[in-house]
Amino acid sequence: MAKKITYRIKIDTDAPLFQPNYPLRMSAPDGNEGVEMPSTSVTITGDNDQSLTSVKCTTSYQDLNSATIGGTTYGGKACWWYIKNAEPGGRHIPEGSTTTYHSASSGGSTSGPAAEGTITDIIIADDGAQVIARLAPGEWMWFCSGDNTKLQAKTATGSCKVEYMCFHMA
Amino acid sequence: MSYANWNGNKNFRATLTLESEGEHAIFGADTPIRKRTIIDCPYNGKVMQTGSMRLTGQGTKDNLALAALSGDNDRAYLYLFNTSVSTSNSTYVKVGLRAAHDTDSASGDWFATLPSFGQLFIPISDMQSVDLEVIGSSTPIVEYMLLQKDA
C-alpha cells in the first residue's frame, strides 16, 4: 500500500491584532483575512522515514537524517522535511528579567515565561554546510529537499531542541 | 480598507497541517500522524513580493527577488506553490539559492525541489535571492511569497 502524507499550508492574519498587514490583502476583498492554500497529498516512495524526532542542538552541525538520502525522484536525493525550532514562539522574557506593561493596577512589572534551553535560532544547512534556513523560536519549515544527501542543524548560540520528521523519496 | 501601517511592522500567520492515517499511513494505520503548528511571522524588509510567475523553461533560472535580500543574515519567508498538475515525477521545479542577487547561482547549486502541485514554506537565510528552474518540457506557473524579515 502506498504511503501518503497530506499537508496544508494556511497563511492568514489574526485580524484584531495584525490587520491590515496581510501581504496578499490588497487583492482580497474587505473582510477576507487570508488564503488557505490547497491541501496536497504526497506519495512517499522511499524506504527510510523518521517520525517526529527531537534532538538537542549545539553550535556544531549535526546530521538530522539517520539514513543517507538517495533515489532519483525529482532529480535525485529528494526528501520531504518538517523541521521546527522547538523553543516557544513569540516574545520571550528571560527568567529573572522584567518588562513593563501598561497596567496601573499591577504595578506594571512582571517576568517570564522562561523557555527550556537557550532562546536562539536554529540554522539549517545542506550537505555542503551551505545555510538555507534560519528558524527563530517557534518557526517551522516544510519542503522537499533535493540534490543533498543530508540536512544538518545547529544553533546560532547555546543549545536548544529542534524537532523534525523526514520522508525519503525513492 | 486602510493602509495606515503599511510601512510599519507587519505579521502574517502561517499554519501547517500534516496528516497521514488510515490504510496509507506512513507508519501504519495504528500509528497515524496528525500534526498542526502555527507561527506568527514578522516581516518589515524592503522586499515584499507576492504574485505568480510563469517559468521560462528548462535551462533557464528565473530570479525571484526583484531586489537583493538584506538585513540580518538576509532572512526572509519564502512560500512557493507549483501550480502544475502534471503527474510525472520527472517534471519538477528546482529551487536554488543566489548568494548574490545579480549573480546566477552556481550550476547544480539547488537545495529544494517543487513537484507538481507541491508547496513549500521556509524561513530562508543567507541568500540574496532564489532561483527557480523547471525540469521538463512544461512552463508552469509558480505562485510565491517572498517577505524579507529585516529592513
CSV table of C-alpha atoms in Angstrom, one decimal:
chain,number,residue,atom,x,y,z
A,1,MET,CA,0.0,0.0,0.0
A,2,ALA,CA,1.4,3.4,-1.0
A,3,LYS,CA,2.5,5.6,1.9
A,4,LYS,CA,0.9,9.0,1.7
A,5,ILE,CA,1.0,12.2,3.7
A,6,THR,CA,-1.3,15.2,3.3
A,7,TYR,CA,-0.2,18.7,4.0
A,8,ARG,CA,-1.9,22.0,4.0
A,9,ILE,CA,-0.3,25.5,4.4
A,10,LYS,CA,-2.6,28.3,5.5
A,11,ILE,CA,-1.5,31.9,5.5
A,12,ASP,CA,-3.6,34.5,7.2
A,13,THR,CA,-3.7,37.1,9.9
A,14,ASP,CA,-5.1,37.4,13.3
A,15,ALA,CA,-7.3,40.2,12.3
A,16,PRO,CA,-7.8,42.0,15.6
A,17,LEU,CA,-4.1,42.2,16.1
A,18,PHE,CA,-2.4,42.5,12.8
A,19,GLN,CA,-4.8,43.9,10.2
A,20,PRO,CA,-4.4,45.3,7.6
A,21,ASN,CA,-0.9,43.9,7.0
A,22,TYR,CA,-1.6,40.6,5.4
A,23,PRO,CA,0.6,40.6,2.3
A,24,LEU,CA,-2.0,39.3,-0.1
A,25,ARG,CA,-4.7,41.5,1.2
A,26,MET,CA,-4.5,44.1,-1.5
A,27,SER,CA,-6.1,41.7,-3.9
A,28,ALA,CA,-8.6,40.3,-1.4
A,29,PRO,CA,-12.0,41.8,-0.6
A,30,ASP,CA,-12.7,43.5,2.7
A,31,GLY,CA,-13.2,41.0,5.4
A,32,ASN,CA,-11.0,38.4,3.8
A,33,GLU,CA,-8.4,37.7,6.3
A,34,GLY,CA,-6.3,35.2,4.5
A,35,VAL,CA,-5.9,32.5,2.0
A,36,GLU,CA,-6.0,28.8,2.7
A,37,MET,CA,-3.7,27.1,0.2
A,38,PRO,CA,-4.9,23.8,-1.3
A,39,SER,CA,-4.3,20.6,0.5
A,40,THR,CA,-1.7,18.4,-1.2
A,41,SER,CA,-1.2,14.7,-0.8
A,42,VAL,CA,2.2,13.3,-1.4
A,43,THR,CA,3.1,9.7,-2.1
A,44,ILE,CA,6.2,8.7,-0.1
A,45,THR,CA,8.2,6.2,-2.1
A,46,GLY,CA,11.5,5.8,-0.2
A,47,ASP,CA,12.4,3.1,2.3
A,48,ASN,CA,13.6,5.5,5.1
A,49,ASP,CA,11.3,7.6,7.2
A,50,GLN,CA,11.7,9.3,10.5
A,51,SER,CA,8.6,10.1,12.6
A,52,LEU,CA,8.6,13.0,15.0
A,53,THR,CA,12.1,13.3,16.4
A,54,SER,CA,13.5,15.8,18.9
A,55,VAL,CA,17.2,16.4,19.3
A,56,LYS,CA,19.3,18.9,21.3
A,57,CYS,CA,21.4,21.0,19.0
A,58,THR,CA,24.6,22.9,19.9
A,59,THR,CA,26.7,25.4,17.9
A,60,SER,CA,28.2,22.5,15.9
A,61,TYR,CA,26.4,20.9,13.0
A,62,GLN,CA,24.8,17.6,13.5
A,63,ASP,CA,23.1,15.4,10.9
A,64,LEU,CA,19.3,15.2,11.0
A,65,ASN,CA,18.6,12.2,8.8
A,66,SER,CA,19.9,8.8,10.0
A,67,ALA,CA,20.0,7.2,6.5
A,68,THR,CA,21.7,8.8,3.5
A,69,ILE,CA,19.2,10.4,1.1
A,70,GLY,CA,19.4,8.8,-2.3
A,71,GLY,CA,16.9,8.0,-5.0
A,72,THR,CA,16.2,9.5,-8.4
A,73,THR,CA,12.7,11.1,-7.9
A,74,TYR,CA,12.5,14.8,-8.6
A,75,GLY,CA,16.1,14.9,-9.9
A,76,GLY,CA,17.5,12.8,-7.1
A,77,LYS,CA,18.2,12.8,-3.4
A,78,ALA,CA,14.7,14.1,-2.6
A,79,CYS,CA,13.3,14.1,0.8
A,80,TRP,CA,10.2,15.8,2.4
A,81,TRP,CA,11.0,17.6,5.7
A,82,TYR,CA,9.1,19.1,8.6
A,83,ILE,CA,11.6,21.0,10.8
A,84,LYS,CA,10.7,23.2,13.8
A,85,ASN,CA,12.6,25.2,16.3
A,86,ALA,CA,11.1,23.7,19.5
A,87,GLU,CA,11.6,26.8,21.6
A,88,PRO,CA,8.3,28.7,22.3
A,89,GLY,CA,7.5,31.2,19.7
A,90,GLY,CA,6.5,34.8,20.2
A,91,ARG,CA,8.1,37.3,22.6
A,92,HIS,CA,10.3,36.0,25.3
A,93,ILE,CA,11.4,37.3,28.6
A,94,PRO,CA,14.4,35.5,30.1
A,95,GLU,CA,13.9,34.3,33.6
A,96,GLY,CA,14.9,36.9,36.1
A,97,SER,CA,14.5,39.9,33.8
A,98,THR,CA,11.4,42.1,33.8
A,99,THR,CA,9.4,44.0,31.4
A,100,THR,CA,6.9,46.8,31.9
A,101,TYR,CA,3.3,46.6,30.9
A,102,HIS,CA,0.9,49.5,30.7
A,103,SER,CA,-1.1,48.5,33.7
A,104,ALA,CA,-1.5,50.8,36.7
A,105,SER,CA,-3.2,48.1,38.8
A,106,SER,CA,-0.4,45.5,38.6
A,107,GLY,CA,2.4,47.9,39.1
A,108,GLY,CA,3.5,47.3,35.6
A,109,SER,CA,6.3,44.8,36.0
A,110,THR,CA,6.5,41.0,35.7
A,111,SER,CA,8.8,38.4,34.3
A,112,GLY,CA,8.7,35.1,32.4
A,113,PRO,CA,8.0,32.7,30.9
A,114,ALA,CA,11.4,31.2,30.7
A,115,ALA,CA,12.0,28.7,27.9
A,116,GLU,CA,13.8,25.5,28.4
A,117,GLY,CA,17.3,25.8,26.8
A,118,THR,CA,18.6,28.8,25.0
A,119,ILE,CA,16.3,31.1,23.1
A,120,THR,CA,18.2,31.0,19.9
A,121,ASP,CA,17.8,30.4,16.2
A,122,ILE,CA,18.2,27.0,14.6
A,123,ILE,CA,20.4,27.1,11.5
A,124,ILE,CA,19.6,24.5,8.8
A,125,ALA,CA,22.3,23.7,6.2
A,126,ASP,CA,22.6,21.3,3.3
A,127,ASP,CA,25.2,18.5,2.9
A,128,GLY,CA,27.9,21.1,2.0
A,129,ALA,CA,27.2,23.2,5.1
A,130,GLN,CA,25.5,25.8,2.9
A,131,VAL,CA,23.0,27.6,5.1
A,132,ILE,CA,19.5,27.5,3.6
A,133,ALA,CA,17.2,28.4,6.6
A,134,ARG,CA,17.3,30.1,10.0
A,135,LEU,CA,14.4,29.2,12.3
A,136,ALA,CA,13.5,31.6,15.0
A,137,PRO,CA,11.9,30.2,18.1
A,138,GLY,CA,8.6,28.5,17.1
A,139,GLU,CA,9.2,28.8,13.4
A,140,TRP,CA,8.8,25.8,11.2
A,141,MET,CA,9.6,24.8,7.6
A,142,TRP,CA,8.1,22.3,5.2
A,143,PHE,CA,9.7,21.4,1.9
A,144,CYS,CA,11.2,18.7,-0.2
A,145,SER,CA,14.9,18.9,-0.2
A,146,GLY,CA,16.8,17.9,-3.4
A,147,ASP,CA,20.3,17.2,-4.5
A,148,ASN,CA,21.5,16.7,-0.9
A,149,THR,CA,22.4,13.5,0.9
A,150,LYS,CA,21.5,15.1,4.3
A,151,LEU,CA,20.5,18.2,6.2
A,152,GLN,CA,22.3,19.5,9.2
A,153,ALA,CA,21.3,21.7,12.1
A,154,LYS,CA,23.0,23.8,14.7
A,155,THR,CA,22.1,26.7,16.9
A,156,ALA,CA,23.2,30.3,16.5
A,157,THR,CA,24.3,30.3,20.1
A,158,GLY,CA,24.0,27.9,23.1
A,159,SER,CA,21.8,24.9,22.8
A,160,CYS,CA,18.1,24.2,22.2
A,161,LYS,CA,15.9,21.5,20.7
A,162,VAL,CA,14.8,21.0,17.1
A,163,GLU,CA,12.0,18.7,16.2
A,164,TYR,CA,11.6,17.2,12.7
A,165,MET,CA,10.3,14.5,10.5
A,166,CYS,CA,11.7,13.3,7.2
A,167,PHE,CA,10.3,11.1,4.5
A,168,HIS,CA,12.7,9.9,1.7
A,169,MET,CA,11.7,9.6,-1.9
A,170,ALA,CA,12.9,6.6,-4.0
B,1,MET,CA,-9.6,49.4,3.7
B,2,SER,CA,-6.7,51.3,5.3
B,3,TYR,CA,-3.0,51.1,4.8
B,4,ALA,CA,-2.2,53.2,7.8
B,5,ASN,CA,0.6,50.9,8.9
B,6,TRP,CA,1.8,49.7,5.5
B,7,ASN,CA,5.3,50.9,6.3
B,8,GLY,CA,5.3,49.6,9.9
B,9,ASN,CA,5.9,46.2,11.3
B,10,LYS,CA,3.8,43.5,9.6
B,11,ASN,CA,2.9,40.0,10.5
B,12,PHE,CA,1.1,37.1,9.0
B,13,ARG,CA,0.2,33.7,10.5
B,14,ALA,CA,1.4,30.5,8.9
B,15,THR,CA,-0.3,27.2,9.8
B,16,LEU,CA,1.0,23.8,8.7
B,17,THR,CA,-1.2,20.7,9.0
B,18,LEU,CA,0.2,17.3,8.4
B,19,GLU,CA,-1.9,14.1,8.3
B,20,SER,CA,-1.0,10.5,7.4
B,21,GLU,CA,-3.6,8.0,8.6
B,22,GLY,CA,-5.7,5.1,7.5
B,23,GLU,CA,-4.5,2.5,5.1
B,24,HIS,CA,-2.0,4.9,3.5
B,25,ALA,CA,-0.4,5.9,6.8
B,26,ILE,CA,3.4,6.1,6.6
B,27,PHE,CA,3.9,4.2,9.8
B,28,GLY,CA,0.8,2.0,9.6
B,29,ALA,CA,-2.8,2.5,10.4
B,30,ASP,CA,-2.2,2.2,14.1
B,31,THR,CA,0.4,5.0,14.1
B,32,PRO,CA,-1.3,7.9,12.5
B,33,ILE,CA,0.4,11.3,12.0
B,34,ARG,CA,-1.6,14.3,12.9
B,35,LYS,CA,0.4,17.5,13.3
B,36,ARG,CA,-0.7,21.1,13.4
B,37,THR,CA,1.6,24.0,14.1
B,38,ILE,CA,1.2,27.8,13.9
B,39,ILE,CA,3.7,30.6,13.8
B,40,ASP,CA,3.4,34.4,13.6
B,41,CYS,CA,5.8,35.7,11.0
B,42,PRO,CA,7.0,39.3,11.4
B,43,TYR,CA,8.4,41.0,8.3
B,44,ASN,CA,9.4,44.6,7.6
B,45,GLY,CA,12.1,44.4,5.0
B,46,LYS,CA,12.4,46.2,1.7
B,47,VAL,CA,11.5,43.1,-0.3
B,48,MET,CA,7.8,42.2,0.0
B,49,GLN,CA,6.7,40.3,-3.0
B,50,THR,CA,3.6,38.2,-3.6
B,51,GLY,CA,2.5,37.0,-7.0
B,52,SER,CA,2.9,34.4,-9.7
B,53,MET,CA,5.4,33.8,-12.4
B,54,ARG,CA,5.4,31.5,-15.4
B,55,LEU,CA,8.8,29.9,-15.5
B,56,THR,CA,10.8,30.3,-18.7
B,57,GLY,CA,11.7,26.7,-19.2
B,58,GLN,CA,14.4,24.1,-18.7
B,59,GLY,CA,17.8,25.5,-18.9
B,60,THR,CA,16.9,29.0,-17.6
B,61,LYS,CA,17.0,30.1,-14.0
B,62,ASP,CA,14.3,32.6,-13.2
B,63,ASN,CA,15.3,35.0,-10.4
B,64,LEU,CA,12.6,35.6,-7.8
B,65,ALA,CA,13.7,38.6,-5.8
B,66,LEU,CA,13.4,42.0,-7.5
B,67,ALA,CA,16.0,43.4,-5.1
B,68,ALA,CA,18.6,41.7,-3.0
B,69,LEU,CA,17.5,40.3,0.3
B,70,SER,CA,19.5,42.0,3.0
B,71,GLY,CA,19.4,42.7,6.7
B,72,ASP,CA,20.4,40.3,9.5
B,73,ASN,CA,21.5,37.1,7.7
B,74,ASP,CA,19.4,38.0,4.6
B,75,ARG,CA,16.4,36.3,6.2
B,76,ALA,CA,13.0,36.1,4.5
B,77,TYR,CA,9.9,34.0,4.5
B,78,LEU,CA,9.6,32.0,1.3
B,79,TYR,CA,6.3,30.3,0.1
B,80,LEU,CA,6.2,28.6,-3.2
B,81,PHE,CA,3.4,26.7,-5.0
B,82,ASN,CA,4.0,24.9,-8.3
B,83,THR,CA,0.5,25.1,-9.8
B,84,SER,CA,1.3,22.4,-12.4
B,85,VAL,CA,-0.9,19.3,-12.2
B,86,SER,CA,1.3,17.0,-14.1
B,87,THR,CA,1.5,13.5,-12.7
B,88,SER,CA,5.1,12.9,-13.8
B,89,ASN,CA,7.7,12.5,-11.2
B,90,SER,CA,10.3,13.7,-13.7
B,91,THR,CA,8.7,17.1,-14.0
B,92,TYR,CA,9.5,19.5,-11.2
B,93,VAL,CA,11.0,22.8,-10.3
B,94,LYS,CA,14.5,23.2,-8.9
B,95,VAL,CA,14.8,25.8,-6.1
B,96,GLY,CA,18.3,27.2,-5.8
B,97,LEU,CA,19.9,30.0,-3.9
B,98,ARG,CA,21.7,33.1,-5.2
B,99,ALA,CA,24.5,34.2,-2.9
B,100,ALA,CA,24.5,37.5,-4.7
B,101,HIS,CA,21.3,38.9,-6.2
B,102,ASP,CA,22.8,39.8,-9.6
B,103,THR,CA,24.9,36.7,-10.0
B,104,ASP,CA,23.5,33.4,-11.3
B,105,SER,CA,23.6,30.6,-8.9
B,106,ALA,CA,26.3,28.0,-9.5
B,107,SER,CA,25.5,25.1,-11.7
B,108,GLY,CA,23.8,22.4,-9.7
B,109,ASP,CA,23.5,24.6,-6.6
B,110,TRP,CA,20.0,23.8,-5.7
B,111,PHE,CA,18.6,22.7,-2.3
B,112,ALA,CA,14.9,22.0,-2.8
B,113,THR,CA,12.6,20.6,-5.4
B,114,LEU,CA,9.0,21.5,-6.0
B,115,PRO,CA,6.9,18.7,-7.6
B,116,SER,CA,3.7,19.4,-9.5
B,117,PHE,CA,1.1,20.9,-7.2
B,118,GLY,CA,3.8,21.0,-4.5
B,119,GLN,CA,4.2,23.7,-1.9
B,120,LEU,CA,7.0,24.8,0.5
B,121,PHE,CA,7.4,27.2,3.3
B,122,ILE,CA,10.8,28.1,4.5
B,123,PRO,CA,12.2,30.9,6.6
B,124,ILE,CA,15.2,31.2,4.3
B,125,SER,CA,18.6,32.7,5.3
B,126,ASP,CA,22.0,33.5,3.9
B,127,MET,CA,20.8,34.0,0.3
B,128,GLN,CA,20.1,37.3,-1.5
B,129,SER,CA,17.6,35.8,-3.9
B,130,VAL,CA,16.1,32.5,-5.1
B,131,ASP,CA,16.4,30.8,-8.5
B,132,LEU,CA,13.7,28.7,-10.0
B,133,GLU,CA,14.2,26.3,-12.9
B,134,VAL,CA,11.7,23.9,-14.3
B,135,ILE,CA,12.8,20.5,-15.4
B,136,GLY,CA,10.7,19.0,-18.2
B,137,SER,CA,9.0,20.4,-21.2
B,138,SER,CA,6.4,22.5,-19.4
B,139,THR,CA,6.5,26.1,-18.3
B,140,PRO,CA,4.4,26.0,-15.1
B,141,ILE,CA,3.2,29.0,-13.2
B,142,VAL,CA,4.6,29.3,-9.7
B,143,GLU,CA,2.8,31.3,-7.0
B,144,TYR,CA,5.0,32.8,-4.4
B,145,MET,CA,5.5,35.0,-1.4
B,146,LEU,CA,8.9,36.4,-0.5
B,147,LEU,CA,8.9,38.6,2.6
B,148,GLN,CA,12.1,39.9,4.0
B,149,LYS,CA,12.3,39.9,7.8
B,150,ASP,CA,14.5,42.9,8.5
B,151,ALA,CA,14.9,46.3,6.9
